[in-house]
PDB file of C-alpha atoms in Angstrom:
ATOM      1  CA  UNK A   1       0.000   0.000   0.000  1.00 57.00           C
ATOM      2  CA  UNK A   2       1.430   3.367  -1.024  1.00 65.00           C
ATOM      3  CA  UNK A   3       1.909   6.106   1.532  1.00 77.00           C
ATOM      4  CA  UNK A   4       3.078   9.719   1.466  1.00 81.00           C
ATOM      5  CA  UNK A   5       6.387  10.452   3.216  1.00 86.00           C
ATOM      6  CA  UNK A   6       8.342  13.646   3.773  1.00 88.00           C
ATOM      7  CA  UNK A   7      11.870  13.066   2.428  1.00 92.00           C
ATOM      8  CA  UNK A   8      14.311  15.627   3.804  1.00 93.00           C
ATOM      9  CA  UNK A   9      17.879  16.273   4.906  1.00 94.00           C
ATOM     10  CA  UNK A  10      21.004  15.895   2.759  1.00 97.00           C
ATOM     11  CA  UNK A  11      19.113  14.691  -0.301  1.00 96.00           C
ATOM     12  CA  UNK A  12      19.033  16.057  -3.867  1.00 97.00           C
ATOM     13  CA  UNK A  13      15.233  16.115  -4.198  1.00 96.00           C
ATOM     14  CA  UNK A  14      13.577  16.697  -0.811  1.00 93.00           C
ATOM     15  CA  UNK A  15       9.825  16.955  -0.463  1.00 91.00           C
ATOM     16  CA  UNK A  16       6.672  14.889  -0.103  1.00 87.00           C
ATOM     17  CA  UNK A  17       6.827  11.622  -2.031  1.00 88.00           C
ATOM     18  CA  UNK A  18       4.359   8.790  -2.608  1.00 87.00           C
ATOM     19  CA  UNK A  19       6.113   5.508  -1.836  1.00 85.00           C
ATOM     20  CA  UNK A  20       4.710   1.972  -2.208  1.00 80.00           C
ATOM     21  CA  UNK A  21       6.277   1.116   1.136  1.00 68.00           C
ATOM     22  CA  UNK A  22       5.985  -2.663   1.081  1.00 73.00           C
ATOM     23  CA  UNK A  23       7.950  -3.115  -2.141  1.00 82.00           C
ATOM     24  CA  UNK A  24      10.383  -0.175  -2.203  1.00 91.00           C
ATOM     25  CA  UNK A  25      13.812  -0.504  -0.611  1.00 94.00           C
ATOM     26  CA  UNK A  26      15.441   2.322   1.327  1.00 94.00           C
ATOM     27  CA  UNK A  27      18.149   2.474  -1.333  1.00 96.00           C
ATOM     28  CA  UNK A  28      15.506   3.100  -3.995  1.00 96.00           C
ATOM     29  CA  UNK A  29      13.892   5.785  -1.841  1.00 94.00           C
ATOM     30  CA  UNK A  30      17.165   7.663  -1.386  1.00 96.00           C
ATOM     31  CA  UNK A  31      18.828   7.185  -4.760  1.00 96.00           C
ATOM     32  CA  UNK A  32      15.957   6.776  -7.233  1.00 95.00           C
ATOM     33  CA  UNK A  33      13.145   8.808  -5.700  1.00 94.00           C
ATOM     34  CA  UNK A  34      15.313  11.271  -3.767  1.00 95.00           C
ATOM     35  CA  UNK A  35      18.016  11.622  -6.419  1.00 96.00           C
ATOM     36  CA  UNK A  36      20.863  10.559  -4.131  1.00 97.00           C
ATOM     37  CA  UNK A  37      22.958  12.437  -1.601  1.00 97.00           C
ATOM     38  CA  UNK A  38      23.315  16.181  -2.188  1.00 95.00           C
ATOM     39  CA  UNK A  39      26.579  17.764  -3.376  1.00 94.00           C
ATOM     40  CA  UNK A  40      28.087  14.424  -4.376  1.00 94.00           C
ATOM     41  CA  UNK A  41      28.722  13.331  -0.797  1.00 96.00           C
ATOM     42  CA  UNK A  42      28.426   9.781   0.513  1.00 97.00           C
ATOM     43  CA  UNK A  43      25.507   8.416   2.492  1.00 98.00           C
ATOM     44  CA  UNK A  44      25.954   8.100   6.246  1.00 98.00           C
ATOM     45  CA  UNK A  45      22.613   7.357   7.899  1.00 97.00           C
ATOM     46  CA  UNK A  46      18.868   7.775   7.630  1.00 96.00           C
ATOM     47  CA  UNK A  47      16.443   8.452  10.480  1.00 93.00           C
ATOM     48  CA  UNK A  48      12.870   7.250   9.987  1.00 90.00           C
ATOM     49  CA  UNK A  49       9.705   7.638  12.017  1.00 78.00           C
ATOM     50  CA  UNK A  50       9.833  11.060  13.602  1.00 73.00           C
ATOM     51  CA  UNK A  51      11.369  12.000  16.951  1.00 69.00           C
ATOM     52  CA  UNK A  52      11.095   8.484  18.358  1.00 75.00           C
ATOM     53  CA  UNK A  53      12.158   6.699  15.195  1.00 82.00           C
ATOM     54  CA  UNK A  54      15.375   4.820  14.542  1.00 87.00           C
ATOM     55  CA  UNK A  55      18.633   5.289  12.656  1.00 92.00           C
ATOM     56  CA  UNK A  56      19.676   2.975   9.829  1.00 94.00           C
ATOM     57  CA  UNK A  57      23.011   2.756   8.005  1.00 96.00           C
ATOM     58  CA  UNK A  58      24.381   1.476   4.699  1.00 95.00           C
ATOM     59  CA  UNK A  59      23.942  -2.120   5.888  1.00 95.00           C
ATOM     60  CA  UNK A  60      20.170  -1.756   5.984  1.00 95.00           C
ATOM     61  CA  UNK A  61      19.592   0.165   2.729  1.00 95.00           C
ATOM     62  CA  UNK A  62      18.412  -2.900   0.823  1.00 95.00           C
ATOM     63  CA  UNK A  63      15.615  -3.558   3.308  1.00 93.00           C
ATOM     64  CA  UNK A  64      12.091  -2.630   2.168  1.00 92.00           C
ATOM     65  CA  UNK A  65      10.341   0.392   3.642  1.00 89.00           C
ATOM     66  CA  UNK A  66       8.012  -1.954   5.485  1.00 85.00           C
ATOM     67  CA  UNK A  67       7.549  -1.178   9.146  1.00 81.00           C
ATOM     68  CA  UNK A  68       7.177  -4.771  10.284  1.00 81.00           C
ATOM     69  CA  UNK A  69      10.527  -5.534   8.628  1.00 87.00           C
ATOM     70  CA  UNK A  70      12.174  -2.401  10.063  1.00 86.00           C
ATOM     71  CA  UNK A  71      10.725  -2.735  13.572  1.00 82.00           C
ATOM     72  CA  UNK A  72      13.649  -4.854  14.903  1.00 85.00           C
ATOM     73  CA  UNK A  73      15.957  -1.981  13.917  1.00 83.00           C
ATOM     74  CA  UNK A  74      14.120   0.506  16.136  1.00 78.00           C
ATOM     75  CA  UNK A  75      12.093   2.063  13.323  1.00 83.00           C
ATOM     76  CA  UNK A  76       8.400   2.814  13.870  1.00 75.00           C
ATOM     77  CA  UNK A  77       5.747   4.214  11.575  1.00 68.00           C
ATOM     78  CA  UNK A  78       5.674   7.521  13.449  1.00 67.00           C
ATOM     79  CA  UNK A  79       5.116  10.734  11.507  1.00 69.00           C
ATOM     80  CA  UNK A  80       6.224   9.516   8.054  1.00 79.00           C
ATOM     81  CA  UNK A  81       9.403  11.608   7.941  1.00 87.00           C
ATOM     82  CA  UNK A  82      12.616  10.237   6.404  1.00 92.00           C
ATOM     83  CA  UNK A  83      15.701  12.324   7.255  1.00 94.00           C
ATOM     84  CA  UNK A  84      18.886  11.545   5.298  1.00 96.00           C
ATOM     85  CA  UNK A  85      22.355  12.390   6.651  1.00 97.00           C
ATOM     86  CA  UNK A  86      25.549  12.583   4.610  1.00 97.00           C
ATOM     87  CA  UNK A  87      29.075  11.526   5.585  1.00 97.00           C
ATOM     88  CA  UNK A  88      30.051  14.942   6.946  1.00 97.00           C
ATOM     89  CA  UNK A  89      27.251  15.231   9.495  1.00 97.00           C
ATOM     90  CA  UNK A  90      28.193  14.635  13.126  1.00 98.00           C
ATOM     91  CA  UNK A  91      25.840  11.988  14.475  1.00 97.00           C
ATOM     92  CA  UNK A  92      26.053  13.440  18.000  1.00 97.00           C
ATOM     93  CA  UNK A  93      24.860  16.810  16.740  1.00 97.00           C
ATOM     94  CA  UNK A  94      22.048  15.140  14.779  1.00 95.00           C
ATOM     95  CA  UNK A  95      20.920  13.109  17.798  1.00 95.00           C
ATOM     96  CA  UNK A  96      20.886  16.296  19.888  1.00 94.00           C
ATOM     97  CA  UNK A  97      18.499  17.872  17.401  1.00 92.00           C
ATOM     98  CA  UNK A  98      16.206  14.857  17.418  1.00 90.00           C
ATOM     99  CA  UNK A  99      16.119  14.682  21.212  1.00 90.00           C
ATOM    100  CA  UNK A 100      15.405  18.405  21.432  1.00 88.00           C
ATOM    101  CA  UNK A 101      12.494  17.904  19.027  1.00 84.00           C
ATOM    102  CA  UNK A 102      11.369  14.891  21.057  1.00 80.00           C
ATOM    103  CA  UNK A 103      11.385  16.795  24.327  1.00 79.00           C
ATOM    104  CA  UNK A 104       9.471  19.823  23.029  1.00 74.00           C
ATOM    105  CA  UNK A 105       6.850  17.948  21.000  1.00 70.00           C
ATOM    106  CA  UNK A 106       5.695  15.279  23.454  1.00 73.00           C
ATOM    107  CA  UNK A 107       2.468  15.697  25.402  1.00 75.00           C
ATOM    108  CA  UNK A 108       3.997  15.731  28.914  1.00 75.00           C
ATOM    109  CA  UNK A 109       1.302  13.491  30.343  1.00 78.00           C
ATOM    110  CA  UNK A 110       3.596  10.963  32.022  1.00 85.00           C
ATOM    111  CA  UNK A 111       6.493  11.774  34.357  1.00 89.00           C
ATOM    112  CA  UNK A 112       9.134   9.403  32.873  1.00 88.00           C
ATOM    113  CA  UNK A 113       8.828  10.921  29.410  1.00 86.00           C
ATOM    114  CA  UNK A 114       8.222  14.532  30.492  1.00 87.00           C
ATOM    115  CA  UNK A 115      11.088  14.730  32.982  1.00 91.00           C
ATOM    116  CA  UNK A 116      13.306  12.004  31.546  1.00 91.00           C
ATOM    117  CA  UNK A 117      13.536  13.362  28.014  1.00 90.00           C
ATOM    118  CA  UNK A 118      14.160  16.846  29.421  1.00 92.00           C
ATOM    119  CA  UNK A 119      17.166  15.539  31.364  1.00 94.00           C
ATOM    120  CA  UNK A 120      18.354  13.472  28.396  1.00 94.00           C
ATOM    121  CA  UNK A 121      18.207  16.603  26.257  1.00 94.00           C
ATOM    122  CA  UNK A 122      20.351  18.500  28.777  1.00 96.00           C
ATOM    123  CA  UNK A 123      22.913  15.693  28.957  1.00 97.00           C
ATOM    124  CA  UNK A 124      23.105  15.362  25.177  1.00 96.00           C
ATOM    125  CA  UNK A 125      23.814  19.061  24.738  1.00 96.00           C
ATOM    126  CA  UNK A 126      26.514  18.765  27.393  1.00 98.00           C
ATOM    127  CA  UNK A 127      27.992  15.940  25.334  1.00 98.00           C
ATOM    128  CA  UNK A 128      27.712  17.954  22.139  1.00 97.00           C
ATOM    129  CA  UNK A 129      29.543  20.864  23.824  1.00 97.00           C
ATOM    130  CA  UNK A 130      32.276  18.641  25.337  1.00 97.00           C
ATOM    131  CA  UNK A 131      31.037  19.079  28.915  1.00 97.00           C
ATOM    132  CA  UNK A 132      29.893  15.512  29.638  1.00 97.00           C
ATOM    133  CA  UNK A 133      32.172  12.943  31.313  1.00 97.00           C
ATOM    134  CA  UNK A 134      31.796   9.155  31.146  1.00 97.00           C
ATOM    135  CA  UNK A 135      29.752   9.033  34.334  1.00 97.00           C
ATOM    136  CA  UNK A 136      27.292  11.502  32.797  1.00 97.00           C
ATOM    137  CA  UNK A 137      27.242   9.459  29.590  1.00 97.00           C
ATOM    138  CA  UNK A 138      26.281   6.346  31.585  1.00 97.00           C
ATOM    139  CA  UNK A 139      23.495   8.350  33.221  1.00 97.00           C
ATOM    140  CA  UNK A 140      22.296   9.393  29.765  1.00 97.00           C
ATOM    141  CA  UNK A 141      21.984   5.814  28.516  1.00 97.00           C
ATOM    142  CA  UNK A 142      20.473   4.603  31.807  1.00 96.00           C
ATOM    143  CA  UNK A 143      17.810   7.299  31.550  1.00 95.00           C
ATOM    144  CA  UNK A 144      17.020   6.254  27.993  1.00 94.00           C
ATOM    145  CA  UNK A 145      16.556   2.640  29.034  1.00 95.00           C
ATOM    146  CA  UNK A 146      14.375   3.640  31.989  1.00 95.00           C
ATOM    147  CA  UNK A 147      12.106   5.828  29.854  1.00 92.00           C
ATOM    148  CA  UNK A 148      11.748   3.069  27.272  1.00 91.00           C
ATOM    149  CA  UNK A 149      10.083   0.742  29.814  1.00 92.00           C
ATOM    150  CA  UNK A 150       8.103   3.194  31.951  1.00 92.00           C
ATOM    151  CA  UNK A 151       6.496   5.694  29.541  1.00 88.00           C
ATOM    152  CA  UNK A 152       2.774   5.517  28.804  1.00 83.00           C
ATOM    153  CA  UNK A 153       2.870   5.553  25.006  1.00 82.00           C
ATOM    154  CA  UNK A 154       5.047   4.617  22.056  1.00 79.00           C
ATOM    155  CA  UNK A 155       6.500   8.098  21.678  1.00 79.00           C
ATOM    156  CA  UNK A 156       8.087   7.923  25.105  1.00 83.00           C
ATOM    157  CA  UNK A 157       8.880   4.217  24.968  1.00 85.00           C
ATOM    158  CA  UNK A 158      10.767   4.685  21.705  1.00 84.00           C
ATOM    159  CA  UNK A 159      12.433   8.027  22.481  1.00 86.00           C
ATOM    160  CA  UNK A 160      15.744   6.267  23.195  1.00 90.00           C
ATOM    161  CA  UNK A 161      15.877   4.507  19.810  1.00 88.00           C
ATOM    162  CA  UNK A 162      17.656   7.209  17.809  1.00 90.00           C
ATOM    163  CA  UNK A 163      20.352   7.683  20.471  1.00 94.00           C
ATOM    164  CA  UNK A 164      20.689   3.953  21.136  1.00 94.00           C
ATOM    165  CA  UNK A 165      21.219   3.118  17.452  1.00 93.00           C
ATOM    166  CA  UNK A 166      23.556   6.058  16.936  1.00 95.00           C
ATOM    167  CA  UNK A 167      25.792   4.824  19.771  1.00 96.00           C
ATOM    168  CA  UNK A 168      25.762   1.325  18.276  1.00 95.00           C
ATOM    169  CA  UNK A 169      26.624   2.386  14.714  1.00 96.00           C
ATOM    170  CA  UNK A 170      28.877   5.413  15.362  1.00 97.00           C
ATOM    171  CA  UNK A 171      30.650   4.879  18.714  1.00 97.00           C
ATOM    172  CA  UNK A 172      33.774   6.692  17.536  1.00 98.00           C
ATOM    173  CA  UNK A 173      31.875   9.981  17.186  1.00 98.00           C
ATOM    174  CA  UNK A 174      30.603   9.761  20.754  1.00 98.00           C
ATOM    175  CA  UNK A 175      34.182   9.052  21.834  1.00 98.00           C
ATOM    176  CA  UNK A 176      35.344  12.211  20.059  1.00 98.00           C
ATOM    177  CA  UNK A 177      32.859  14.294  22.017  1.00 98.00           C
ATOM    178  CA  UNK A 178      33.758  12.601  25.298  1.00 98.00           C
ATOM    179  CA  UNK A 179      37.422  13.312  24.543  1.00 97.00           C
ATOM    180  CA  UNK A 180      36.785  16.991  23.857  1.00 97.00           C
ATOM    181  CA  UNK A 181      37.236  17.357  20.097  1.00 96.00           C
ATOM    182  CA  UNK A 182      35.055  16.433  17.119  1.00 97.00           C
ATOM    183  CA  UNK A 183      36.595  17.000  13.698  1.00 97.00           C
ATOM    184  CA  UNK A 184      33.190  16.793  12.006  1.00 97.00           C
ATOM    185  CA  UNK A 185      31.710  19.566  14.154  1.00 96.00           C
ATOM    186  CA  UNK A 186      34.810  21.721  13.696  1.00 95.00           C
ATOM    187  CA  UNK A 187      34.603  21.531   9.895  1.00 95.00           C
ATOM    188  CA  UNK A 188      30.804  21.916   9.622  1.00 94.00           C
ATOM    189  CA  UNK A 189      29.612  25.212   8.112  1.00 94.00           C
ATOM    190  CA  UNK A 190      26.057  24.264   7.127  1.00 93.00           C
ATOM    191  CA  UNK A 191      22.815  24.731   9.017  1.00 93.00           C
ATOM    192  CA  UNK A 192      22.114  21.872  11.439  1.00 93.00           C
ATOM    193  CA  UNK A 193      19.765  18.996  10.752  1.00 88.00           C
ATOM    194  CA  UNK A 194      16.116  19.956  11.270  1.00 85.00           C
ATOM    195  CA  UNK A 195      14.071  16.920  12.390  1.00 83.00           C
ATOM    196  CA  UNK A 196      10.366  16.354  12.007  1.00 74.00           C
ATOM    197  CA  UNK A 197       7.729  17.642   9.642  1.00 67.00           C
ATOM    198  CA  UNK A 198       4.804  19.765  10.678  1.00 59.00           C
ATOM    199  CA  UNK A 199       4.758  20.786  14.370  1.00 58.00           C
ATOM    200  CA  UNK A 200       2.460  18.594  16.449  1.00 58.00           C
ATOM    201  CA  UNK A 201       0.090  21.508  17.015  1.00 60.00           C
ATOM    202  CA  UNK A 202      -0.484  21.618  13.233  1.00 69.00           C
ATOM    203  CA  UNK A 203      -1.426  17.932  13.009  1.00 75.00           C
ATOM    204  CA  UNK A 204      -4.484  15.933  13.945  1.00 87.00           C
ATOM    205  CA  UNK A 205      -5.173  12.241  13.468  1.00 91.00           C
ATOM    206  CA  UNK A 206      -8.436  11.159  11.852  1.00 94.00           C
ATOM    207  CA  UNK A 207     -10.063   7.850  11.026  1.00 96.00           C
ATOM    208  CA  UNK A 208     -11.188   7.462   7.419  1.00 95.00           C
ATOM    209  CA  UNK A 209     -14.705   5.976   7.753  1.00 95.00           C
ATOM    210  CA  UNK A 210     -14.530   4.604   4.213  1.00 95.00           C
ATOM    211  CA  UNK A 211     -11.582   2.403   5.165  1.00 95.00           C
ATOM    212  CA  UNK A 212     -12.177   1.642   8.863  1.00 96.00           C
ATOM    213  CA  UNK A 213     -13.605  -1.838   9.428  1.00 96.00           C
ATOM    214  CA  UNK A 214     -14.496  -1.232  13.083  1.00 96.00           C
ATOM    215  CA  UNK A 215     -12.060  -3.835  14.443  1.00 96.00           C
ATOM    216  CA  UNK A 216     -11.341  -1.686  17.566  1.00 96.00           C
ATOM    217  CA  UNK A 217      -7.583  -2.360  17.582  1.00 95.00           C
ATOM    218  CA  UNK A 218      -6.909   1.391  17.578  1.00 95.00           C
ATOM    219  CA  UNK A 219      -9.189   2.019  20.557  1.00 95.00           C
ATOM    220  CA  UNK A 220      -7.722  -0.876  22.524  1.00 94.00           C
ATOM    221  CA  UNK A 221      -4.184   0.433  21.961  1.00 91.00           C
ATOM    222  CA  UNK A 222      -4.950   4.070  22.904  1.00 91.00           C
ATOM    223  CA  UNK A 223      -3.702   4.856  26.418  1.00 84.00           C
ATOM    224  CA  UNK A 224      -5.371   8.295  26.254  1.00 85.00           C
ATOM    225  CA  UNK A 225      -8.812   6.690  25.663  1.00 91.00           C
ATOM    226  CA  UNK A 226      -9.282   9.115  22.781  1.00 93.00           C
ATOM    227  CA  UNK A 227     -10.806   6.617  20.320  1.00 96.00           C
ATOM    228  CA  UNK A 228     -14.375   5.406  20.538  1.00 96.00           C
ATOM    229  CA  UNK A 229     -16.782   3.489  18.370  1.00 95.00           C
ATOM    230  CA  UNK A 230     -18.899   0.403  17.869  1.00 95.00           C
ATOM    231  CA  UNK A 231     -17.510  -2.883  16.586  1.00 96.00           C
ATOM    232  CA  UNK A 232     -17.952  -3.278  12.806  1.00 95.00           C
ATOM    233  CA  UNK A 233     -18.661   0.457  12.430  1.00 96.00           C
ATOM    234  CA  UNK A 234     -16.156   3.298  11.848  1.00 96.00           C
ATOM    235  CA  UNK A 235     -14.377   4.541  14.968  1.00 97.00           C
ATOM    236  CA  UNK A 236     -13.534   8.199  15.701  1.00 96.00           C
ATOM    237  CA  UNK A 237     -10.733  10.105  17.432  1.00 96.00           C
ATOM    238  CA  UNK A 238     -11.416  12.813  20.017  1.00 94.00           C
ATOM    239  CA  UNK A 239      -8.832  15.464  19.105  1.00 89.00           C
ATOM    240  CA  UNK A 240      -9.064  17.045  22.562  1.00 87.00           C
ATOM    241  CA  UNK A 241      -7.865  13.806  24.173  1.00 88.00           C
ATOM    242  CA  UNK A 242      -5.472  12.624  21.439  1.00 89.00           C
ATOM    243  CA  UNK A 243      -1.764  13.096  22.292  1.00 82.00           C
ATOM    244  CA  UNK A 244      -0.612  12.098  18.785  1.00 81.00           C
ATOM    245  CA  UNK A 245       1.604   9.225  19.848  1.00 82.00           C
ATOM    246  CA  UNK A 246       0.841   7.352  16.580  1.00 82.00           C
ATOM    247  CA  UNK A 247       0.202   4.087  18.421  1.00 85.00           C
ATOM    248  CA  UNK A 248      -3.188   3.839  16.712  1.00 90.00           C
ATOM    249  CA  UNK A 249      -1.617   4.259  13.268  1.00 86.00           C
ATOM    250  CA  UNK A 250       0.736   1.374  14.001  1.00 83.00           C
ATOM    251  CA  UNK A 251      -2.086  -0.769  15.392  1.00 88.00           C
ATOM    252  CA  UNK A 252      -4.515  -0.260  12.484  1.00 92.00           C
ATOM    253  CA  UNK A 253      -4.288  -3.204  10.044  1.00 91.00           C
ATOM    254  CA  UNK A 254      -6.189  -1.318   7.327  1.00 91.00           C
ATOM    255  CA  UNK A 255      -4.190   1.957   7.235  1.00 87.00           C
ATOM    256  CA  UNK A 256      -7.414   3.814   8.035  1.00 93.00           C
ATOM    257  CA  UNK A 257      -5.881   6.468  10.322  1.00 92.00           C
ATOM    258  CA  UNK A 258      -4.278   9.478   8.668  1.00 87.00           C
ATOM    259  CA  UNK A 259      -2.414  12.630   9.599  1.00 81.00           C
ATOM    260  CA  UNK A 260      -4.253  15.797   8.578  1.00 83.00           C
ATOM    261  CA  UNK A 261      -2.819  19.303   8.621  1.00 76.00           C
ATOM    262  CA  UNK A 262      -4.858  21.743  10.682  1.00 75.00           C
ATOM    263  CA  UNK A 263      -5.788  24.830   8.722  1.00 66.00           C
ATOM    264  CA  UNK A 264      -4.524  28.197   9.939  1.00 50.00           C
TER     265      UNK A 264
END
């Protein structure tokens, strides 16, 4: 089933693209649809699924853009944003930007996510600015693991994924920041990576009644109790209660729940 994604970052042809996700590989998305890496640089990483998505590297580029296939790699459906990074981007700087976006966009309903991501954001910026020691770095990763098992919804539970995968795939760049000098940051003259698409206050989630089969999986997965309906009839989302965690989108087997931009 085709779906619209926002392709952005260090890519030749950024913008909204219609991708048949189950059959299209990440390599095809970046090099055929996106035109390849901008300015002739080499590919480094791609972050998929919004602030609580995951990072993938060259090794995973031949995987299909299918979220059940990508789930073991920390990638979730999220807000349909694909952010491409080239070889000259510092992964620590990029992760800082994603965590900052994470911390400011989440609903703040549960303490682990609200307070934990705030502290993680502070620690990451200390790391970025060469002020974090190894004890602080251990605290950073411990916090991420704690939030991943105690948050109410998928946004909080997956907020550690981008950092966790970045540490796994690019440990040498974290070492550079712990040691007080990053050659990538020193040579960077471009604007930083900007994560996300539309701000959360410009988005609402709606159920398409023409597609919804009334299975109730979305309602049963919603911790905010924002989805109601009758079995075998279309369900509906209460926008006043919805915290836009995208758990319902991931739970829906019929792709009946969509993101809609709020006018104004």
